[in-house]
Amino acid sequence: MTSALAPPITVHRVTPGDTARMRALRLEMLADSPLAFLETLAQAAARPHADYRRRIVQASSGSQLAQFVADPGGRLIGHAGGTVLPEEPDATVIFAVYITPAYRGRGVLPELIEAVAQWSLAIGRTELMLEVVVGNDRAVRAYERLGFSDVGKRVPHPVIPALTELQMRRRA
């Protein structure tokens, strides 16, 4: 008898071996949610494989940048990154959070955010911060369920001036 259960999904920090799969996920992210990210699908598609690899190598170790992926063993189905800003050395900024539509609402988001939180704590940063486009109520509710609160700060979208983002924070 074969099982109808999906293969287990692991969340891990990217490795250089993930480069091709990460590039495919990045292109999916930009095609699905173009307002959520800082580059366009055309820009990402034009970037050479070596650029993706360089970024993955940087994110695979160290305390300044980390990327985590949800991996069911084939195509990657989720991503969340963490980085630090010089003006806020005690906070990890969560960026580029994405889950393949078929996997949304299935527990992948908490695993990705927890991976970033554990990395943040391990390097001594005790707060998590992220920004969400105002009006993306589904994302706001999802982050609230994970303990994030809207801190009342509004900032312009870094690429699309007509949009505003709201800032959310929680303890790592």
N, CA and C atoms as an extended XYZ file, in Angstrom:
516
Properties=species:S:1:pos:R:3:atomname:S:1:resname:S:1:resid:I:1 pbc="F F F"
N         0.842       -1.185        0.000 N   MET     1
C         0.000        0.000        0.000 CA  MET     1
C         0.884        1.242        0.000 C   MET     1
N         0.607        2.171       -0.880 N   THR     2
C         1.376        3.398       -0.920 CA  THR     2
C         0.655        4.483       -0.127 C   THR     2
N         1.438        5.362        0.413 N   SER     3
C         0.898        6.433        1.226 CA  SER     3
C         0.519        7.613        0.350 C   SER     3
N        -0.586        8.251        0.699 N   ALA     4
C        -1.020        9.448       -0.014 CA  ALA     4
C        -0.456       10.705        0.642 C   ALA     4
N         0.319       10.526        1.714 N   LEU     5
C         0.871       11.672        2.418 CA  LEU     5
C         1.980       12.321        1.600 C   LEU     5
N         2.043       13.624        1.708 N   ALA     6
C         3.113       14.360        1.028 CA  ALA     6
C         4.436       14.062        1.716 C   ALA     6
N         5.536       14.169        0.987 N   PRO     7
C         6.837       13.957        1.624 CA  PRO     7
C         7.060       15.028        2.695 C   PRO     7
N         7.851       14.714        3.703 N   PRO     8
C         8.103       15.718        4.734 CA  PRO     8
C         8.862       16.916        4.151 C   PRO     8
N         8.543       18.074        4.683 N   ILE     9
C         9.201       19.302        4.257 CA  ILE     9
C        10.209       19.676        5.330 C   ILE     9
N        11.441       19.884        4.918 N   THR    10
C        12.451       20.345        5.861 CA  THR    10
C        12.733       21.817        5.580 C   THR    10
N        13.071       22.535        6.628 N   VAL    11
C        13.494       23.931        6.483 CA  VAL    11
C        14.957       23.983        6.865 C   VAL    11
N        15.764       24.525        5.978 N   HIS    12
C        17.203       24.598        6.238 CA  HIS    12
C        17.776       25.876        5.647 C   HIS    12
N        18.930       26.236        6.177 N   ARG    13
C        19.663       27.371        5.619 CA  ARG    13
C        20.186       26.967        4.248 C   ARG    13
N        20.157       27.895        3.314 N   VAL    14
C        20.613       27.574        1.962 CA  VAL    14
C        22.072       27.141        1.965 C   VAL    14
N        22.405       26.338        1.001 N   THR    15
C        23.781       25.926        0.748 CA  THR    15
C        24.087       26.239       -0.713 C   THR    15
N        25.362       26.295       -1.075 N   PRO    16
C        25.679       26.539       -2.483 CA  PRO    16
C        25.016       25.528       -3.424 C   PRO    16
N        24.760       24.328       -2.947 N   GLY    17
C        24.090       23.321       -3.772 CA  GLY    17
C        22.638       23.655       -4.091 C   GLY    17
N        22.072       24.615       -3.376 N   ASP    18
C        20.682       25.020       -3.604 CA  ASP    18
C        20.541       26.091       -4.684 C   ASP    18
N        21.630       26.520       -5.282 N   THR    19
C        21.592       27.685       -6.164 CA  THR    19
C        20.565       27.556       -7.282 C   THR    19
N        20.574       26.478       -8.035 N   ALA    20
C        19.643       26.351       -9.166 CA  ALA    20
C        18.197       26.324       -8.679 C   ALA    20
N        17.937       25.590       -7.607 N   ARG    21
C        16.571       25.534       -7.078 CA  ARG    21
C        16.155       26.878       -6.487 C   ARG    21
N        17.093       27.594       -5.890 N   MET    22
C        16.778       28.908       -5.335 CA  MET    22
C        16.478       29.904       -6.455 C   MET    22
N        17.203       29.816       -7.552 N   ARG    23
C        16.918       30.691       -8.692 CA  ARG    23
C        15.509       30.422       -9.214 C   ARG    23
N        15.134       29.158       -9.344 N   ALA    24
C        13.790       28.808       -9.813 CA  ALA    24
C        12.729       29.346       -8.850 C   ALA    24
N        12.977       29.221       -7.548 N   LEU    25
C        12.020       29.742       -6.570 CA  LEU    25
C        11.942       31.261       -6.660 C   LEU    25
N        13.062       31.922       -6.815 N   ARG    26
C        13.076       33.382       -6.917 CA  ARG    26
C        12.235       33.839       -8.106 C   ARG    26
N        12.373       33.192       -9.233 N   LEU    27
C        11.581       33.565      -10.409 CA  LEU    27
C        10.099       33.323      -10.149 C   LEU    27
N         9.771       32.228       -9.468 N   GLU    28
C         8.377       31.959       -9.094 CA  GLU    28
C         7.846       33.059       -8.166 C   GLU    28
N         8.643       33.431       -7.181 N   MET    29
C         8.258       34.471       -6.222 CA  MET    29
C         7.890       35.764       -6.948 C   MET    29
N         8.734       36.166       -7.871 N   LEU    30
C         8.538       37.430       -8.574 CA  LEU    30
C         7.362       37.376       -9.537 C   LEU    30
N         7.123       36.219      -10.144 N   ALA    31
C         5.974       36.071      -11.039 CA  ALA    31
C         4.669       36.088      -10.239 C   ALA    31
N         4.671       35.470       -9.065 N   ASP    32
C         3.458       35.345       -8.259 CA  ASP    32
C         3.138       36.613       -7.480 C   ASP    32
N         4.140       37.273       -6.941 N   SER    33
C         3.934       38.409       -6.022 CA  SER    33
C         4.870       39.572       -6.364 C   SER    33
N         4.691       40.198       -7.515 N   PRO    34
C         5.659       41.206       -7.957 CA  PRO    34
C         5.780       42.429       -7.051 C   PRO    34
N         4.756       42.769       -6.282 N   LEU    35
C         4.830       43.957       -5.425 CA  LEU    35
C         5.604       43.705       -4.142 C   LEU    35
N         5.842       42.445       -3.831 N   ALA    36
C         6.436       42.107       -2.538 CA  ALA    36
C         7.960       42.148       -2.528 C   ALA    36
N         8.583       42.260       -3.656 N   PHE    37
C        10.033       42.118       -3.714 CA  PHE    37
C        10.684       43.314       -4.396 C   PHE    37
N        11.998       43.420       -4.258 N   LEU    38
C        12.705       44.619       -4.682 CA  LEU    38
C        13.243       44.576       -6.098 C   LEU    38
N        12.996       43.490       -6.806 N   GLU    39
C        13.419       43.444       -8.199 CA  GLU    39
C        12.287       42.883       -9.036 C   GLU    39
N        12.371       43.085      -10.324 N   THR    40
C        11.340       42.579      -11.210 CA  THR    40
C        11.704       41.173      -11.697 C   THR    40
N        10.715       40.501      -12.218 N   LEU    41
C        10.952       39.182      -12.804 CA  LEU    41
C        11.974       39.282      -13.934 C   LEU    41
N        11.861       40.303      -14.759 N   ALA    42
C        12.813       40.474      -15.878 CA  ALA    42
C        14.235       40.670      -15.372 C   ALA    42
N        14.393       41.475      -14.307 N   GLN    43
C        15.733       41.685      -13.748 CA  GLN    43
C        16.309       40.373      -13.213 C   GLN    43
N        15.495       39.634      -12.488 N   ALA    44
C        15.969       38.376      -11.895 CA  ALA    44
C        16.286       37.344      -12.971 C   ALA    44
N        15.460       37.284      -13.989 N   ALA    45
C        15.681       36.311      -15.063 CA  ALA    45
C        16.956       36.629      -15.839 C   ALA    45
N        17.306       37.902      -15.930 N   ALA    46
C        18.498       38.311      -16.683 CA  ALA    46
C        19.790       38.123      -15.890 C   ALA    46
N        19.669       37.961      -14.577 N   ARG    47
C        20.865       37.834      -13.737 CA  ARG    47
C        21.554       36.502      -14.010 C   ARG    47
N        22.857       36.499      -14.194 N   PRO    48
C        23.586       35.249      -14.461 CA  PRO    48
C        23.544       34.297      -13.257 C   PRO    48
N        23.654       33.029      -13.551 N   HIS    49
C        23.672       31.997      -12.508 CA  HIS    49
C        24.766       32.294      -11.471 C   HIS    49
N        25.899       32.797      -11.910 N   ALA    50
C        26.999       33.096      -10.985 CA  ALA    50
C        26.596       34.130       -9.938 C   ALA    50
N        25.733       35.071      -10.302 N   ASP    51
C        25.251       36.056       -9.330 CA  ASP    51
C        24.370       35.396       -8.272 C   ASP    51
N        23.509       34.478       -8.715 N   TYR    52
C        22.689       33.745       -7.746 CA  TYR    52
C        23.589       32.943       -6.810 C   TYR    52
N        24.569       32.269       -7.371 N   ARG    53
C        25.463       31.455       -6.554 CA  ARG    53
C        26.219       32.310       -5.534 C   ARG    53
N        26.706       33.461       -5.945 N   ARG    54
C        27.438       34.350       -5.044 CA  ARG    54
C        26.545       34.757       -3.862 C   ARG    54
N        25.312       35.089       -4.157 N   ARG    55
C        24.368       35.489       -3.093 CA  ARG    55
C        24.074       34.305       -2.161 C   ARG    55
N        23.914       33.125       -2.714 N   ILE    56
C        23.635       31.934       -1.899 CA  ILE    56
C        24.846       31.607       -1.028 C   ILE    56
N        26.029       31.707       -1.577 N   VAL    57
C        27.238       31.467       -0.776 CA  VAL    57
C        27.290       32.459        0.392 C   VAL    57
N        27.008       33.726        0.141 N   GLN    58
C        27.006       34.735        1.215 CA  GLN    58
C        25.968       34.398        2.281 C   GLN    58
N        24.797       33.921        1.871 N   ALA    59
C        23.693       33.656        2.793 CA  ALA    59
C        23.802       32.312        3.495 C   ALA    59
N        24.764       31.497        3.099 N   SER    60
C        24.857       30.143        3.653 CA  SER    60
C        25.625       30.065        4.967 C   SER    60
N        26.298       31.147        5.342 N   SER    61
C        27.025       31.157        6.619 CA  SER    61
C        27.203       32.596        7.072 C   SER    61
N        27.546       32.748        8.333 N   GLY    62
C        27.820       34.084        8.851 CA  GLY    62
C        26.635       34.688        9.585 C   GLY    62
N        26.860       35.917       10.072 N   SER    63
C        25.881       36.554       10.941 CA  SER    63
C        25.209       37.785       10.335 C   SER    63
N        25.534       38.128        9.096 N   GLN    64
C        24.954       39.323        8.484 CA  GLN    64
C        23.775       39.024        7.557 C   GLN    64
N        23.749       37.845        6.993 N   LEU    65
C        22.736       37.482        6.006 CA  LEU    65
C        22.506       35.979        6.075 C   LEU    65
N        21.236       35.593        6.100 N   ALA    66
C        20.893       34.171        6.047 CA  ALA    66
C        19.614       34.010        5.245 C   ALA    66
N        19.555       32.931        4.490 N   GLN    67
C        18.344       32.601        3.756 CA  GLN    67
C        17.972       31.172        4.121 C   GLN    67
N        16.674       30.971        4.365 N   PHE    68
C        16.151       29.655        4.721 CA  PHE    68
C        15.111       29.255        3.697 C   PHE    68
N        15.086       27.956        3.390 N   VAL    69
C        14.151       27.454        2.386 CA  VAL    69
C        13.374       26.273        2.935 C   VAL    69
N        12.157       26.133        2.422 N   ALA    70
C        11.324       24.967        2.712 CA  ALA    70
C        11.529       23.997        1.557 C   ALA    70
N        11.942       22.795        1.906 N   ASP    71
C        12.425       21.841        0.913 CA  ASP    71
C        11.735       20.489        1.072 C   ASP    71
N        10.821       20.162        0.155 N   PRO    72
C        10.187       18.849        0.206 CA  PRO    72
C        11.007       17.772       -0.514 C   PRO    72
N        12.208       18.142       -0.956 N   GLY    73
C        13.077       17.169       -1.608 CA  GLY    73
C        13.182       17.341       -3.102 C   GLY    73
N        12.424       18.234       -3.666 N   GLY    74
C        12.489       18.528       -5.100 CA  GLY    74
C        12.575       20.028       -5.276 C   GLY    74
N        11.570       20.570       -5.905 N   ARG    75
C        11.493       22.018       -6.079 CA  ARG    75
C        11.269       22.678       -4.715 C   ARG    75
N        12.003       23.757       -4.421 N   LEU    76
C        11.816       24.481       -3.167 CA  LEU    76
C        10.442       25.137       -3.167 C   LEU    76
N         9.796       25.180       -1.992 N   ILE    77
C         8.430       25.701       -1.941 CA  ILE    77
C         8.269       26.878       -0.976 C   ILE    77
N         9.353       27.349       -0.380 N   GLY    78
C         9.239       28.489        0.514 CA  GLY    78
C        10.586       29.097        0.812 C   GLY    78
N        10.561       30.367        1.218 N   HIS    79
C        11.789       31.104        1.504 CA  HIS    79
C        11.521       32.182        2.543 C   HIS    79
N        12.498       32.423        3.396 N   ALA    80
C        12.524       33.597        4.273 CA  ALA    80
C        13.984       33.931        4.532 C   ALA    80
N        14.306       35.197        4.435 N   GLY    81
C        15.666       35.644        4.689 CA  GLY    81
C        15.728       36.507        5.924 C   GLY    81
N        16.925       36.655        6.437 N   GLY    82
C        17.169       37.543        7.562 CA  GLY    82
C        18.463       38.306        7.335 C   GLY    82
N        18.469       39.568        7.749 N   THR    83
C        19.663       40.387        7.632 CA  THR    83
C        19.655       41.414        8.752 C   THR    83
N        20.717       42.174        8.840 N   VAL    84
C        20.823       43.205        9.875 CA  VAL    84
C        21.089       44.548        9.202 C   VAL    84
N        20.495       45.592        9.770 N   LEU    85
C        20.744       46.946        9.290 CA  LEU    85
C        21.674       47.635       10.272 C   LEU    85
N        22.630       48.411        9.775 N   PRO    86
C        23.574       49.079       10.684 CA  PRO    86
C        22.895       49.933       11.752 C   PRO    86
N        21.765       50.550       11.402 N   GLU    87
C        21.087       51.419       12.360 CA  GLU    87
C        20.294       50.654       13.429 C   GLU    87
N        20.152       49.334       13.253 N   GLU    88
C        19.432       48.517       14.242 CA  GLU    88
C        20.184       47.210       14.477 C   GLU    88
N        21.320       47.252       15.136 N   PRO    89
C        22.149       46.048       15.269 CA  PRO    89
C        21.544       44.935       16.137 C   PRO    89
N        20.507       45.229       16.922 N   ASP    90
C        19.888       44.204       17.762 CA  ASP    90
C        18.677       43.547       17.118 C   ASP    90
N        18.340       43.947       15.894 N   ALA    91
C        17.164       43.404       15.211 CA  ALA    91
C        17.568       42.686       13.932 C   ALA    91
N        16.864       41.606       13.675 N   THR    92
C        16.992       40.924       12.396 CA  THR    92
C        15.812       41.338       11.536 C   THR    92
N        16.101       41.815       10.340 N   VAL    93
C        15.066       42.176        9.390 CA  VAL    93
C        14.751       40.941        8.559 C   VAL    93
N        13.500       40.530        8.600 N   ILE    94
C        13.047       39.392        7.797 CA  ILE    94
C        12.644       39.932        6.432 C   ILE    94
N        13.105       39.261        5.374 N   PHE    95
C        12.820       39.734        4.028 CA  PHE    95
C        12.504       38.567        3.107 C   PHE    95
N        11.889       38.883        1.985 N   ALA    96
C        11.619       37.922        0.905 CA  ALA    96
C        10.935       36.654        1.409 C   ALA    96
N         9.865       36.845        2.173 N   VAL    97
C         9.096       35.696        2.647 CA  VAL    97
C         8.140       35.279        1.535 C   VAL    97
N         8.161       34.005        1.227 N   TYR    98
C         7.316       33.502        0.136 CA  TYR    98
C         7.036       32.027        0.347 C   TYR    98
N         5.816       31.638        0.026 N   ILE    99
C         5.429       30.224        0.031 CA  ILE    99
C         4.662       29.959       -1.255 C   ILE    99
N         5.019       28.898       -1.947 N   THR   100
C         4.320       28.483       -3.155 CA  THR   100
C         2.819       28.384       -2.845 C   THR   100
N         1.968       28.934       -3.711 N   PRO   101
C         0.538       28.989       -3.399 CA  PRO   101
C        -0.078       27.669       -2.917 C   PRO   101
N         0.278       26.556       -3.500 N   ALA   102
C        -0.313       25.266       -3.097 CA  ALA   102
C         0.034       24.874       -1.664 C   ALA   102
N         1.061       25.496       -1.083 N   TYR   103
C         1.502       25.145        0.274 CA  TYR   103
C         1.105       26.196        1.308 C   TYR   103
N         0.458       27.267        0.892 N   ARG   104
C         0.049       28.300        1.841 CA  ARG   104
C        -1.012       27.745        2.791 C   ARG   104
N        -0.905       28.152        4.042 N   GLY   105
C        -1.861       27.693        5.050 CA  GLY   105
C        -1.606       26.280        5.542 C   GLY   105
N        -0.457       25.726        5.230 N   ARG   106
C        -0.152       24.340        5.612 CA  ARG   106
C         1.004       24.239        6.603 C   ARG   106
N         1.294       25.341        7.308 N   GLY   107
C         2.298       25.297        8.366 CA  GLY   107
C         3.724       25.577        7.944 C   GLY   107
N         3.931       25.989        6.713 N   VAL   108
C         5.280       26.270        6.235 CA  VAL   108
C         5.782       27.616        6.780 C   VAL   108
N         4.928       28.622        6.797 N   LEU   109
C         5.346       29.950        7.259 CA  LEU   109
C         5.915       29.929        8.671 C   LEU   109
N         5.234       29.315        9.646 N   PRO   110
C         5.817       29.301       11.000 CA  PRO   110
C         7.199       28.652       11.051 C   PRO   110
N         7.414       27.616       10.265 N   GLU   111
C         8.713       26.944       10.242 CA  GLU   111
C         9.799       27.857        9.682 C   GLU   111
N         9.491       28.572        8.624 N   LEU   112
C        10.470       29.484        8.033 CA  LEU   112
C        10.801       30.627        8.993 C   LEU   112
N         9.789       31.215        9.589 N   ILE   113
C        10.022       32.329       10.515 CA  ILE   113
C        10.796       31.841       11.738 C   ILE   113
N        10.483       30.656       12.221 N   GLU   114
C        11.205       30.116       13.378 CA  GLU   114
C        12.678       29.873       13.042 C   GLU   114
N        12.963       29.439       11.827 N   ALA   115
C        14.360       29.237       11.422 CA  ALA   115
C        15.122       30.567       11.458 C   ALA   115
N        14.492       31.635       10.951 N   VAL   116
C        15.138       32.951       11.002 CA  VAL   116
C        15.302       33.392       12.460 C   VAL   116
N        14.273       33.166       13.284 N   ALA   117
C        14.333       33.564       14.695 CA  ALA   117
C        15.461       32.839       15.427 C   ALA   117
N        15.618       31.558       15.192 N   GLN   118
C        16.676       30.795       15.860 CA  GLN   118
C        18.049       31.276       15.430 C   GLN   118
N        18.219       31.557       14.146 N   TRP   119
C        19.482       32.116       13.657 CA  TRP   119
C        19.746       33.461       14.318 C   TRP   119
N        18.720       34.299       14.383 N   SER   120
C        18.848       35.622       14.981 CA  SER   120
C        19.295       35.516       16.440 C   SER   120
N        18.665       34.658       17.206 N   LEU   121
C        19.033       34.478       18.609 CA  LEU   121
C        20.455       33.933       18.754 C   LEU   121
N        20.813       33.001       17.883 N   ALA   122
C        22.141       32.381       17.968 CA  ALA   122
C        23.260       33.397       17.758 C   ALA   122
N        22.972       34.469       17.045 N   ILE   123
C        24.002       35.487       16.818 CA  ILE   123
C        23.775       36.732       17.669 C   ILE   123
N        22.842       36.631       18.623 N   GLY   124
C        22.679       37.686       19.609 CA  GLY   124
C        21.700       38.792       19.282 C   GLY   124
N        20.887       38.603       18.241 N   ARG   125
C        19.868       39.604       17.933 CA  ARG   125
C        18.524       39.105       18.476 C   ARG   125
N        17.888       39.921       19.301 N   THR   126
C        16.721       39.462       20.050 CA  THR   126
C        15.381       39.937       19.496 C   THR   126
N        15.405       40.723       18.441 N   GLU   127
C        14.152       41.229       17.887 CA  GLU   127
C        14.069       40.922       16.397 C   GLU   127
N        12.852       40.659       15.921 N   LEU   128
C        12.583       40.442       14.503 CA  LEU   128
C        11.726       41.598       14.005 C   LEU   128
N        11.994       42.058       12.786 N   MET   129
C        11.228       43.133       12.171 CA  MET   129
C        10.969       42.762       10.724 C   MET   129
N         9.781       43.112       10.247 N   LEU   130
C         9.462       42.929        8.834 CA  LEU   130
C         8.511       44.021        8.407 C   LEU   130
N         8.375       44.191        7.115 N   GLU   131
C         7.468       45.187        6.556 CA  GLU   131
C         6.550       44.519        5.551 C   GLU   131
N         5.285       44.935        5.581 N   VAL   132
C         4.248       44.361        4.725 CA  VAL   132
C         3.535       45.509        4.022 C   VAL   132
N         3.226       45.330        2.743 N   VAL   133
C         2.490       46.350        2.003 CA  VAL   133
C         1.125       46.556        2.668 C   VAL   133
N         0.795       47.815        2.937 N   VAL   134
C        -0.513       48.142        3.507 CA  VAL   134
C        -1.583       47.627        2.546 C   VAL   134
N        -2.544       46.919        3.094 N   GLY   135
C        -3.600       46.310        2.283 CA  GLY   135
C        -3.420       44.816        2.093 C   GLY   135
N        -2.230       44.296        2.394 N   ASN   136
C        -1.997       42.854        2.306 CA  ASN   136
C        -2.438       42.230        3.630 C   ASN   136
N        -3.753       42.240        3.842 N   ASP   137
C        -4.313       41.814        5.121 CA  ASP   137
C        -4.048       40.342        5.425 C   ASP   137
N        -3.999       39.514        4.407 N   ARG   138
C        -3.715       38.091        4.648 CA  ARG   138
C        -2.334       37.928        5.285 C   ARG   138
N        -1.338       38.646        4.762 N   ALA   139
C         0.010       38.559        5.325 CA  ALA   139
C         0.036       39.133        6.736 C   ALA   139
N        -0.627       40.257        6.952 N   VAL   140
C        -0.648       40.863        8.287 CA  VAL   140
C        -1.235       39.869        9.284 C   VAL   140
N        -2.362       39.260        8.954 N   ARG   141
C        -2.988       38.279        9.862 CA  ARG   141
C        -2.067       37.091       10.117 C   ARG   141
N        -1.394       36.623        9.090 N   ALA   142
C        -0.482       35.484        9.259 CA  ALA   142
C         0.650       35.845       10.213 C   ALA   142
N         1.215       37.030       10.061 N   TYR   143
C         2.300       37.452       10.952 CA  TYR   143
C         1.792       37.715       12.366 C   TYR   143
N         0.586       38.227       12.494 N   GLU   144
C         0.014       38.410       13.835 CA  GLU   144
C        -0.137       37.069       14.550 C   GLU   144
N        -0.542       36.044       13.824 N   ARG   145
C        -0.652       34.698       14.418 CA  ARG   145
C         0.706       34.183       14.899 C   ARG   145
N         1.782       34.711       14.325 N   LEU   146
C         3.134       34.301       14.719 CA  LEU   146
C         3.735       35.241       15.766 C   LEU   146
N         2.914       36.137       16.315 N   GLY   147
C         3.368       36.984       17.400 CA  GLY   147
C         3.848       38.364       17.012 C   GLY   147
N         3.792       38.707       15.740 N   PHE   148
C         4.201       40.038       15.302 CA  PHE   148
C         3.086       41.038       15.586 C   PHE   148
N         3.477       42.278       15.885 N   SER   149
C         2.525       43.360       16.099 CA  SER   149
C         2.867       44.527       15.193 C   SER   149
N         1.835       45.169       14.678 N   ASP   150
C         2.002       46.404       13.918 CA  ASP   150
C         2.445       47.469       14.908 C   ASP   150
N         3.623       48.042       14.685 N   VAL   151
C         4.154       49.032       15.628 CA  VAL   151
C         3.739       50.456       15.268 C   VAL   151
N         2.895       50.613       14.259 N   GLY   152
C         2.393       51.932       13.903 CA  GLY   152
C         3.283       52.725       12.970 C   GLY   152
N         4.407       52.188       12.593 N   LYS   153
C         5.333       52.893       11.699 CA  LYS   153
C         4.983       52.555       10.251 C   LYS   153
N         4.873       53.588        9.430 N   ARG   154
C         4.602       53.420        8.001 CA  ARG   154
C         5.784       53.970        7.219 C   ARG   154
N         6.189       53.233        6.205 N   VAL   155
C         7.331       53.639        5.393 CA  VAL   155
C         6.959       53.488        3.923 C   VAL   155
N         7.556       54.290        3.054 N   PRO   156
C         7.271       54.129        1.627 CA  PRO   156
C         7.829       52.797        1.117 C   PRO   156
N         7.122       52.204        0.186 N   HIS   157
C         7.629       51.000       -0.473 CA  HIS   157
C         8.947       51.358       -1.134 C   HIS   157
N         9.970       50.509       -1.024 N   PRO   158
C        11.291       50.877       -1.545 CA  PRO   158
C        11.384       50.982       -3.067 C   PRO   158
N        10.397       50.459       -3.788 N   VAL   159
C        10.462       50.477       -5.246 CA  VAL   159
C         9.271       51.196       -5.878 C   VAL   159
N         8.095       51.063       -5.262 N   ILE   160
C         6.872       51.617       -5.843 CA  ILE   160
C         6.372       52.735       -4.934 C   ILE   160
N         6.663       53.998       -5.274 N   PRO   161
C         6.354       55.123       -4.384 CA  PRO   161
C         4.878       55.248       -4.000 C   PRO   161
N         3.973       54.759       -4.825 N   ALA   162
C         2.541       54.876       -4.517 CA  ALA   162
C         2.105       53.944       -3.384 C   ALA   162
N         2.948       52.978       -3.029 N   LEU   163
C         2.592       52.020       -1.976 CA  LEU   163
C         3.264       52.388       -0.662 C   LEU   163
N         2.624       51.973        0.418 N   THR   164
C         3.152       52.170        1.764 CA  THR   164
C         3.262       50.806        2.430 C   THR   164
N         4.284       50.656        3.261 N   GLU   165
C         4.438       49.421        4.024 CA  GLU   165
C         4.268       49.713        5.506 C   GLU   165
N         3.743       48.733        6.225 N   LEU   166
C         3.638       48.848        7.671 CA  LEU   166
C         4.696       47.953        8.301 C   LEU   166
N         5.227       48.412        9.423 N   GLN   167
C         6.282       47.683       10.092 CA  GLN   167
C         5.703       46.843       11.228 C   GLN   167
N         6.158       45.602       11.312 N   MET   168
C         5.729       44.687       12.368 CA  MET   168
C         6.972       44.160       13.070 C   MET   168
N         6.834       43.931       14.394 N   ARG   169
C         7.964       43.438       15.184 CA  ARG   169
C         7.505       42.400       16.199 C   ARG   169
N         8.472       41.593       16.618 N   ARG   170
C         8.277       40.674       17.740 CA  ARG   170
C         9.639       40.282       18.296 C   ARG   170
N         9.635       39.703       19.463 N   ARG   171
C        10.858       39.149       20.040 CA  ARG   171
C        11.244       37.906       19.244 C   ARG   171
N        12.548       37.709       19.085 N   ALA   172
C        13.008       36.507       18.387 CA  ALA   172
C        12.748       35.312       19.287 C   ALA   172
